[in-house]
CSV table of N, CA and C in Angstrom, one decimal:
chain,number,residue,atom,x,y,z
V,17,MET,N,14.9,-3.5,25.7
V,17,MET,CA,14.6,-4.9,25.1
V,17,MET,C,15.7,-5.6,24.2
V,18,THR,N,15.7,-6.9,24.7
V,18,THR,CA,16.1,-7.8,23.8
V,18,THR,C,16.8,-8.1,22.2
V,19,ALA,N,17.0,-8.0,21.2
V,19,ALA,CA,17.8,-8.3,20.2
V,19,ALA,C,16.4,-9.5,19.1
V,20,LYS,N,15.9,-10.6,20.4
V,20,LYS,CA,15.5,-10.9,19.4
V,20,LYS,C,13.7,-10.0,19.6
V,21,GLU,N,13.5,-9.7,20.9
V,21,GLU,CA,12.3,-9.4,21.2
V,21,GLU,C,12.3,-7.4,19.9
V,22,TYR,N,13.3,-7.3,20.1
V,22,TYR,CA,13.4,-5.8,18.5
V,22,TYR,C,13.4,-6.5,16.8
V,23,LEU,N,14.0,-7.8,16.7
V,23,LEU,CA,14.4,-8.0,15.5
V,23,LEU,C,12.4,-9.1,15.3
V,24,SER,N,11.9,-9.2,16.4
V,24,SER,CA,10.6,-10.0,16.6
V,24,SER,C,9.0,-8.7,16.2
V,25,GLN,N,9.7,-8.0,16.6
V,25,GLN,CA,8.3,-6.6,16.4
V,25,GLN,C,7.6,-6.9,15.3
V,26,ALA,N,8.4,-6.8,14.3
V,26,ALA,CA,7.5,-7.0,12.7
V,26,ALA,C,6.8,-7.8,12.6
V,27,TYR,N,7.5,-9.4,13.4
V,27,TYR,CA,6.4,-11.1,12.8
V,27,TYR,C,4.9,-9.9,13.6
V,28,ARG,N,5.2,-9.4,14.7
V,28,ARG,CA,4.1,-9.5,15.2
V,28,ARG,C,3.2,-8.3,15.0
V,29,LEU,N,4.0,-7.5,14.0
V,29,LEU,CA,3.0,-6.0,13.3
V,29,LEU,C,2.2,-7.1,12.5
V,30,ASP,N,3.9,-7.7,11.5
V,30,ASP,CA,2.2,-8.5,10.0
V,30,ASP,C,1.5,-9.4,10.8
V,31,GLN,N,1.2,-10.3,11.8
V,31,GLN,CA,0.6,-10.7,12.3
V,31,GLN,C,-1.1,-9.9,12.3
V,32,ARG,N,-0.7,-8.9,13.3
V,32,ARG,CA,-1.9,-8.4,13.6
V,32,ARG,C,-2.4,-7.9,12.3
V,33,ILE,N,-2.0,-7.3,11.7
V,33,ILE,CA,-2.0,-6.5,9.8
V,33,ILE,C,-3.5,-7.7,9.4
V,34,GLU,N,-2.5,-9.1,9.6
V,34,GLU,CA,-3.7,-10.0,8.5
V,34,GLU,C,-4.5,-10.2,9.9
V,35,ARG,N,-4.3,-10.5,11.1
V,35,ARG,CA,-5.9,-10.7,11.6
V,35,ARG,C,-7.0,-9.0,11.5
V,36,LYS,N,-6.6,-7.7,10.9
V,36,LYS,CA,-7.0,-7.4,10.9
V,36,LYS,C,-7.5,-7.1,9.2
V,37,LEU,N,-6.6,-7.9,8.5
V,37,LEU,CA,-7.5,-7.6,6.9
V,37,LEU,C,-8.4,-8.7,6.9
V,38,GLU,N,-8.0,-9.9,7.9
V,38,GLU,CA,-9.4,-10.9,8.0
V,38,GLU,C,-10.9,-10.7,8.7
V,39,ASP,N,-10.5,-10.0,9.2
V,39,ASP,CA,-11.6,-8.9,10.5
V,39,ASP,C,-12.5,-7.9,9.0
V,40,ARG,N,-11.6,-7.6,8.0
V,40,ARG,CA,-12.3,-6.6,7.4
V,40,ARG,C,-13.2,-7.4,6.2
V,41,ASP,N,-12.1,-8.2,5.5
V,41,ASP,CA,-13.2,-8.4,5.0
V,41,ASP,C,-14.4,-9.9,5.2
V,42,ARG,N,-13.9,-9.6,6.6
V,42,ARG,CA,-16.0,-10.2,7.3
V,42,ARG,C,-16.9,-9.3,7.3
V,43,MET,N,-16.1,-8.0,7.8
V,43,MET,CA,-16.7,-6.8,7.5
V,43,MET,C,-17.2,-6.4,6.3
V,44,ARG,N,-16.2,-6.8,5.2
V,44,ARG,CA,-17.3,-6.4,3.6
V,44,ARG,C,-17.6,-7.7,3.5
V,45,ALA,N,-18.2,-8.5,3.6
V,45,ALA,CA,-19.4,-9.3,3.7
V,45,ALA,C,-20.6,-9.4,4.0
V,46,LYS,N,-19.7,-9.2,5.7
V,46,LYS,CA,-21.3,-8.9,6.0
V,46,LYS,C,-22.6,-7.8,5.5
V,47,LEU,N,-21.4,-6.3,4.9
V,47,LEU,CA,-22.1,-5.5,4.5
V,47,LEU,C,-23.3,-5.6,3.1
V,48,VAL,N,-22.0,-6.6,2.7
V,48,VAL,CA,-22.1,-6.9,0.8
V,48,VAL,C,-23.9,-8.2,1.1
V,49,LYS,N,-23.7,-9.0,1.8
V,49,LYS,CA,-24.9,-8.9,2.0
V,49,LYS,C,-26.5,-8.5,2.7
V,50,ALA,N,-26.4,-8.2,3.6
V,50,ALA,CA,-26.6,-7.0,4.1
V,50,ALA,C,-27.5,-5.7,3.0
V,51,THR,N,-26.6,-5.4,2.2
V,51,THR,CA,-27.6,-4.6,1.1
V,51,THR,C,-27.7,-5.0,-0.1
V,52,ALA,N,-27.2,-6.5,-0.3
V,52,ALA,CA,-27.6,-7.6,-1.2
V,52,ALA,C,-29.5,-7.2,-0.8
V,53,GLN,N,-29.8,-7.8,1.1
V,53,GLN,CA,-30.7,-7.9,1.3
V,53,GLN,C,-32.1,-7.6,1.1
V,54,LEU,N,-31.1,-6.2,1.2
V,54,LEU,CA,-32.4,-4.7,1.1
V,54,LEU,C,-32.6,-3.8,-0.2
V,55,THR,N,-31.3,-5.0,-1.4
V,55,THR,CA,-32.7,-5.0,-3.0
V,55,THR,C,-33.7,-5.1,-3.4
V,56,GLY,N,-34.4,-4.1,-3.4
V,56,GLY,CA,-35.9,-4.9,-3.7
V,56,GLY,C,-37.2,-4.9,-3.7
V,57,MET,N,-36.8,-4.7,-2.1
V,57,MET,CA,-37.3,-4.3,-1.2
V,57,MET,C,-37.7,-1.9,-1.0
V,58,PRO,N,-38.3,-1.6,0.1
V,58,PRO,CA,-38.9,-0.2,0.1
V,58,PRO,C,-37.4,0.3,0.3
V,59,ARG,N,-37.8,1.7,-0.4
V,59,ARG,CA,-36.0,1.9,-0.1
V,59,ARG,C,-36.9,2.9,1.8
V,60,GLY,N,-35.6,2.6,2.6
V,60,GLY,CA,-35.9,3.4,4.0
V,60,GLY,C,-35.0,4.0,3.7
V,61,SER,N,-34.7,5.2,5.6
V,61,SER,CA,-33.3,6.1,5.6
V,61,SER,C,-31.6,5.8,4.6
V,62,GLY,N,-31.8,4.0,4.8
V,62,GLY,CA,-30.2,3.4,4.5
V,62,GLY,C,-29.3,4.3,5.0
V,63,THR,N,-29.5,4.6,6.2
V,63,THR,CA,-28.2,5.0,7.5
V,63,THR,C,-27.2,3.8,7.7
V,64,ASP,N,-28.2,2.7,7.6
V,64,ASP,CA,-27.7,1.5,8.7
V,64,ASP,C,-27.1,1.1,7.5
V,65,TRP,N,-26.7,0.4,6.3
V,65,TRP,CA,-25.2,0.6,5.6
V,65,TRP,C,-24.7,1.7,5.8
V,66,THR,N,-25.1,2.7,4.9
V,66,THR,CA,-24.1,3.3,5.2
V,66,THR,C,-23.3,4.8,5.8
V,67,ASP,N,-24.0,3.7,7.3
V,67,ASP,CA,-22.6,3.8,8.7
V,67,ASP,C,-21.9,2.6,8.2
V,68,ALA,N,-22.0,1.2,8.1
V,68,ALA,CA,-21.3,-0.2,8.1
V,68,ALA,C,-20.8,0.9,7.4
V,69,ALA,N,-20.7,0.5,6.0
V,69,ALA,CA,-19.4,1.8,4.9
V,69,ALA,C,-18.4,1.9,4.9
V,70,VAL,N,-19.3,3.0,6.3
V,70,VAL,CA,-17.9,4.4,6.9
V,70,VAL,C,-16.9,3.3,7.6
V,71,ARG,N,-17.8,2.4,8.1
V,71,ARG,CA,-16.7,2.1,9.7
V,71,ARG,C,-15.9,0.8,8.6
V,72,VAL,N,-15.9,1.2,8.2
V,72,VAL,CA,-15.5,-0.7,7.3
V,72,VAL,C,-14.2,0.6,6.5
V,73,MET,N,-14.2,1.3,6.6
V,73,MET,CA,-13.9,3.2,5.5
V,73,MET,C,-13.1,3.3,6.2
V,74,GLU,N,-13.2,3.7,7.7
V,74,GLU,CA,-12.9,3.7,9.0
V,74,GLU,C,-11.0,2.4,9.2
V,75,TYR,N,-11.7,1.9,8.8
V,75,TYR,CA,-11.4,0.6,9.7
V,75,TYR,C,-10.1,0.1,8.6
V,76,GLU,N,-10.8,0.4,7.1
V,76,GLU,CA,-9.3,0.3,6.0
V,76,GLU,C,-8.2,1.3,7.2
V,77,GLN,N,-8.1,2.7,6.9
V,77,GLN,CA,-7.6,3.0,7.2
V,77,GLN,C,-6.5,3.2,8.1
V,78,GLN,N,-6.7,2.5,9.4
V,78,GLN,CA,-6.1,2.5,10.3
V,78,GLN,C,-4.9,0.9,9.7
V,79,ILE,N,-6.4,-0.2,9.1
V,79,ILE,CA,-4.9,-1.2,8.6
V,79,ILE,C,-4.0,-0.9,7.6
V,80,ALA,N,-4.8,0.2,7.0
V,80,ALA,CA,-3.1,1.7,6.1
V,80,ALA,C,-2.2,1.5,7.0
V,81,ALA,N,-2.4,2.4,8.2
V,81,ALA,CA,-1.7,3.4,8.9
V,81,ALA,C,-0.5,2.7,9.2
V,82,GLU,N,-1.2,1.2,10.0
V,82,GLU,CA,-0.2,-0.5,11.4
V,82,GLU,C,0.6,-0.9,9.8
V,83,ILE,N,0.1,-0.8,8.4
V,83,ILE,CA,1.4,-1.1,7.4
V,83,ILE,C,2.4,-0.4,7.0
V,84,GLU,N,1.9,1.4,6.7
V,84,GLU,CA,2.4,1.8,6.8
V,84,GLU,C,4.0,1.4,8.3
V,85,GLU,N,3.5,0.7,9.3
V,85,GLU,CA,4.2,0.9,10.5
V,85,GLU,C,5.6,0.1,10.3
V,86,LEU,N,4.9,-0.9,9.8
V,86,LEU,CA,5.8,-2.3,9.9
V,86,LEU,C,6.2,-1.9,8.3
V,87,CYS,N,6.1,-1.4,7.3
V,87,CYS,CA,7.1,-1.0,6.5
V,87,CYS,C,8.1,-0.1,7.2
V,88,ARG,N,7.9,0.3,8.3
V,88,ARG,CA,8.5,0.8,9.4
V,88,ARG,C,9.6,0.7,9.2
V,89,VAL,N,9.0,-0.7,10.5
V,89,VAL,CA,9.6,-0.9,11.3
V,89,VAL,C,10.4,-2.2,10.4
V,90,LYS,N,10.1,-2.8,8.8
V,90,LYS,CA,11.3,-3.6,8.6
V,90,LYS,C,12.5,-3.2,7.8
V,91,THR,N,12.5,-1.8,8.0
V,91,THR,CA,13.1,-1.0,7.3
V,91,THR,C,14.1,-1.6,8.5
V,92,GLU,N,13.8,-0.2,9.1
V,92,GLU,CA,14.9,-0.6,10.8
V,92,GLU,C,15.2,-1.8,11.3
V,93,ILE,N,14.7,-3.0,11.3
V,93,ILE,CA,15.0,-3.8,11.2
V,93,ILE,C,15.9,-5.1,10.7
V,94,ARG,N,15.3,-3.8,8.6
V,94,ARG,CA,16.9,-4.5,7.8
V,94,ARG,C,18.3,-3.4,8.1
V,95,ALA,N,17.7,-2.8,7.8
V,95,ALA,CA,19.2,-1.7,8.2
V,95,ALA,C,20.4,-2.2,9.6
V,96,VAL,N,20.1,-2.8,10.7
V,96,VAL,CA,20.1,-3.5,11.6
V,96,VAL,C,20.9,-5.1,11.3
V,97,ILE,N,19.9,-5.7,10.9
V,97,ILE,CA,20.9,-6.8,9.9
V,97,ILE,C,21.8,-6.3,8.6
V,98,ASP,N,21.5,-5.6,8.5
V,98,ASP,CA,22.6,-4.7,7.3
V,98,ASP,C,24.1,-4.9,7.8
V,99,ALA,N,24.0,-4.3,9.3
V,99,ALA,CA,25.5,-3.9,10.0
V,99,ALA,C,26.0,-4.7,10.0
V,100,VAL,N,25.4,-6.5,10.4
V,100,VAL,CA,26.1,-7.6,11.4
V,100,VAL,C,27.1,-8.2,10.2
V,101,GLU,N,28.2,-8.3,10.0
V,101,GLU,CA,29.3,-9.2,9.3
V,101,GLU,C,28.8,-9.7,8.5
V,102,ASP,N,28.8,-11.0,9.6
V,102,ASP,CA,29.1,-12.0,8.7
V,102,ASP,C,27.7,-12.2,8.0
V,103,LYS,N,27.9,-12.9,6.7
V,103,LYS,CA,26.5,-13.1,5.9
V,103,LYS,C,25.5,-14.0,6.1
V,104,ARG,N,26.4,-15.1,6.8
V,104,ARG,CA,25.2,-16.5,7.3
V,104,ARG,C,24.7,-16.1,7.9
V,105,TYR,N,24.5,-15.1,9.1
V,105,TYR,CA,23.4,-14.3,10.2
V,105,TYR,C,23.1,-13.8,9.3
V,106,LYS,N,23.2,-12.8,8.3
V,106,LYS,CA,22.7,-11.8,7.5
V,106,LYS,C,21.4,-12.8,6.8
V,107,ASP,N,21.9,-13.7,6.3
V,107,ASP,CA,20.7,-14.7,5.4
V,107,ASP,C,20.2,-15.1,6.5
V,108,ILE,N,20.2,-15.3,8.3
V,108,ILE,CA,19.2,-16.1,8.7
V,108,ILE,C,18.4,-15.2,9.6
V,109,LEU,N,18.7,-14.1,9.9
V,109,LEU,CA,18.6,-13.2,10.1
V,109,LEU,C,17.6,-12.8,9.2
V,110,GLU,N,17.6,-12.5,8.5
V,110,GLU,CA,15.9,-11.9,7.2
V,110,GLU,C,15.7,-12.7,6.9
V,111,ALA,N,16.6,-13.5,6.8
V,111,ALA,CA,15.1,-15.5,6.4
V,111,ALA,C,14.4,-14.9,7.2
V,112,ARG,N,14.5,-15.3,8.5
V,112,ARG,CA,12.9,-15.6,9.7
V,112,ARG,C,12.1,-14.3,10.6
V,113,TYR,N,13.6,-13.0,10.3
V,113,TYR,CA,12.0,-11.4,10.7
V,113,TYR,C,11.8,-10.8,10.2
V,114,ILE,N,13.0,-10.4,8.5
V,114,ILE,CA,12.0,-10.0,7.2
V,114,ILE,C,10.9,-10.5,6.6
V,115,ASN,N,11.5,-12.5,5.7
V,115,ASN,CA,10.1,-13.3,5.5
V,115,ASN,C,9.4,-14.0,5.8
V,116,PHE,N,10.0,-14.2,7.9
V,116,PHE,CA,8.8,-15.3,8.7
V,116,PHE,C,9.0,-15.8,8.4
V,117,LYS,N,10.3,-16.3,7.3
V,117,LYS,CA,10.6,-17.8,7.2
V,117,LYS,C,10.3,-18.9,8.5
V,118,SER,N,10.2,-20.0,8.4
V,118,SER,CA,9.6,-21.3,9.5
V,118,SER,C,12.2,-21.7,9.6
V,119,TRP,N,11.9,-22.2,11.3
V,119,TRP,CA,13.5,-22.8,11.4
V,119,TRP,C,13.8,-23.8,10.0
V,120,GLU,N,12.8,-24.6,9.6
V,120,GLU,CA,13.1,-25.9,8.8
V,120,GLU,C,12.6,-25.4,7.2
V,121,GLN,N,12.5,-24.1,7.4
V,121,GLN,CA,12.6,-23.5,5.6
V,121,GLN,C,14.3,-23.2,5.7
V,122,ILE,N,14.3,-22.5,6.6
V,122,ILE,CA,15.4,-22.2,7.1
V,122,ILE,C,16.3,-22.5,6.3
V,123,ALA,N,16.4,-23.4,6.9
V,123,ALA,CA,17.9,-24.7,6.6
V,123,ALA,C,17.8,-24.9,5.8
V,124,VAL,N,16.4,-26.0,4.5
V,124,VAL,CA,16.8,-26.3,4.2
V,124,VAL,C,16.7,-25.1,2.5
V,125,ASP,N,16.6,-23.9,3.3
V,125,ASP,CA,17.3,-23.1,2.1
V,125,ASP,C,19.1,-22.9,1.4
V,126,MET,N,19.4,-22.7,2.9
V,126,MET,CA,20.1,-22.7,3.8
V,126,MET,C,21.7,-24.5,2.8
V,127,HIS,N,21.1,-25.0,3.7
V,127,HIS,CA,21.9,-26.8,2.9
V,127,HIS,C,22.7,-26.3,4.0
V,128,TYR,N,21.8,-26.4,5.8
V,128,TYR,CA,22.6,-26.2,6.7
V,128,TYR,C,21.5,-27.5,8.1
V,129,SER,N,21.9,-28.2,8.6
V,129,SER,CA,21.1,-29.2,9.3
V,129,SER,C,19.9,-28.1,10.3
V,130,TYR,N,18.6,-28.2,11.1
V,130,TYR,CA,18.3,-27.1,11.8
V,130,TYR,C,18.8,-27.3,12.6
V,131,VAL,N,19.3,-27.9,13.4
V,131,VAL,CA,20.4,-27.3,15.3
V,131,VAL,C,21.5,-26.2,14.7
V,132,HIS,N,22.0,-26.1,13.4
V,132,HIS,CA,23.1,-25.4,13.0
V,132,HIS,C,23.0,-24.3,12.9
V,133,VAL,N,21.5,-24.5,11.9
V,133,VAL,CA,20.9,-23.1,12.1
V,133,VAL,C,20.3,-22.3,13.3
V,134,ILE,N,19.7,-23.1,14.3
V,134,ILE,CA,19.3,-22.9,15.2
V,134,ILE,C,20.6,-22.2,16.4
V,135,ARG,N,21.9,-22.9,16.4
V,135,ARG,CA,23.0,-22.5,17.4
V,135,ARG,C,23.4,-21.1,16.4
V,136,LEU,N,23.0,-20.9,14.4
V,136,LEU,CA,24.4,-19.6,14.2
V,136,LEU,C,23.0,-18.6,14.3
V,137,HIS,N,21.9,-19.1,14.6
V,137,HIS,CA,20.6,-18.1,14.9
V,137,HIS,C,21.4,-17.5,16.2
V,138,GLY,N,21.2,-18.6,17.2
V,138,GLY,CA,22.3,-17.4,18.3
V,138,GLY,C,23.1,-16.6,18.3
V,139,GLU,N,24.4,-17.1,17.3
V,139,GLU,CA,25.8,-16.7,16.8
V,139,GLU,C,24.9,-14.7,16.5
V,140,ALA,N,23.5,-15.1,16.0
V,140,ALA,CA,23.3,-13.9,14.8
V,140,ALA,C,22.6,-12.8,16.3
V,141,LEU,N,22.2,-13.4,16.5
V,141,LEU,CA,21.0,-12.6,18.4
V,141,LEU,C,22.6,-11.7,18.4
V,142,ARG,N,23.6,-12.2,19.0
V,142,ARG,CA,24.5,-12.6,19.5
V,142,ARG,C,25.3,-10.5,19.4
V,143,ALA,N,26.2,-10.5,18.0
V,143,ALA,CA,25.9,-9.6,17.0
V,143,ALA,C,25.1,-8.5,16.8
V,144,VAL,N,23.5,-9.3,16.9
V,144,VAL,CA,22.7,-7.7,16.6
V,144,VAL,C,21.7,-7.1,17.8
V,145,GLY,N,22.5,-8.4,18.2
V,145,GLY,CA,22.7,-7.4,20.3
V,145,GLY,C,24.3,-6.0,19.7
V,146,VAL,N,24.5,-6.2,19.6
V,146,VAL,CA,26.1,-5.8,19.4
V,146,VAL,C,25.9,-4.5,18.3
V,147,VAL,N,25.1,-4.4,17.2
V,147,VAL,CA,24.5,-4.0,16.0
V,147,VAL,C,23.6,-3.0,16.8
V,148,TYR,N,23.2,-3.1,17.5
V,148,TYR,CA,21.3,-2.6,18.1
V,148,TYR,C,22.0,-1.6,18.8
V,149,ILE,N,22.6,-2.1,20.3
V,149,ILE,CA,23.6,-1.0,21.5
V,149,ILE,C,23.7,-0.1,21.1
V,150,GLU,N,24.7,-0.4,20.0
V,150,GLU,CA,25.4,1.0,18.9
V,150,GLU,C,24.2,1.7,18.7
V,151,ARG,N,23.0,1.3,17.6
V,151,ARG,CA,22.6,2.7,17.3
V,151,ARG,C,22.4,3.6,18.7
């Protein structure tokens, strides 16, 4: 795994969690809608919406486990970034791989040109490669 692939794990995991949270919200909305439609009608067994509620809760547990994994990965990535000596490299790597900022935003925040940030990022990846290999 390259340094960039290693550092990008957190972003991919964060995106997967975001998609699951959106999916969970859609599931909840459908459950609320179905429950509201049942109100005032003769009561049946109730298993349909109860089963759906259980599935939503199970899905939320999966999401919680992935959030825990994201925290673990970010902690690990932060330790690798912290081991890099150059502060500029640390700032760029943290902004990109911990805070998921765009290159443009990083350039603005650091008062550097976009091209300079990209060049420094390449140097920072080489520095991470050394740290990552040493771990």
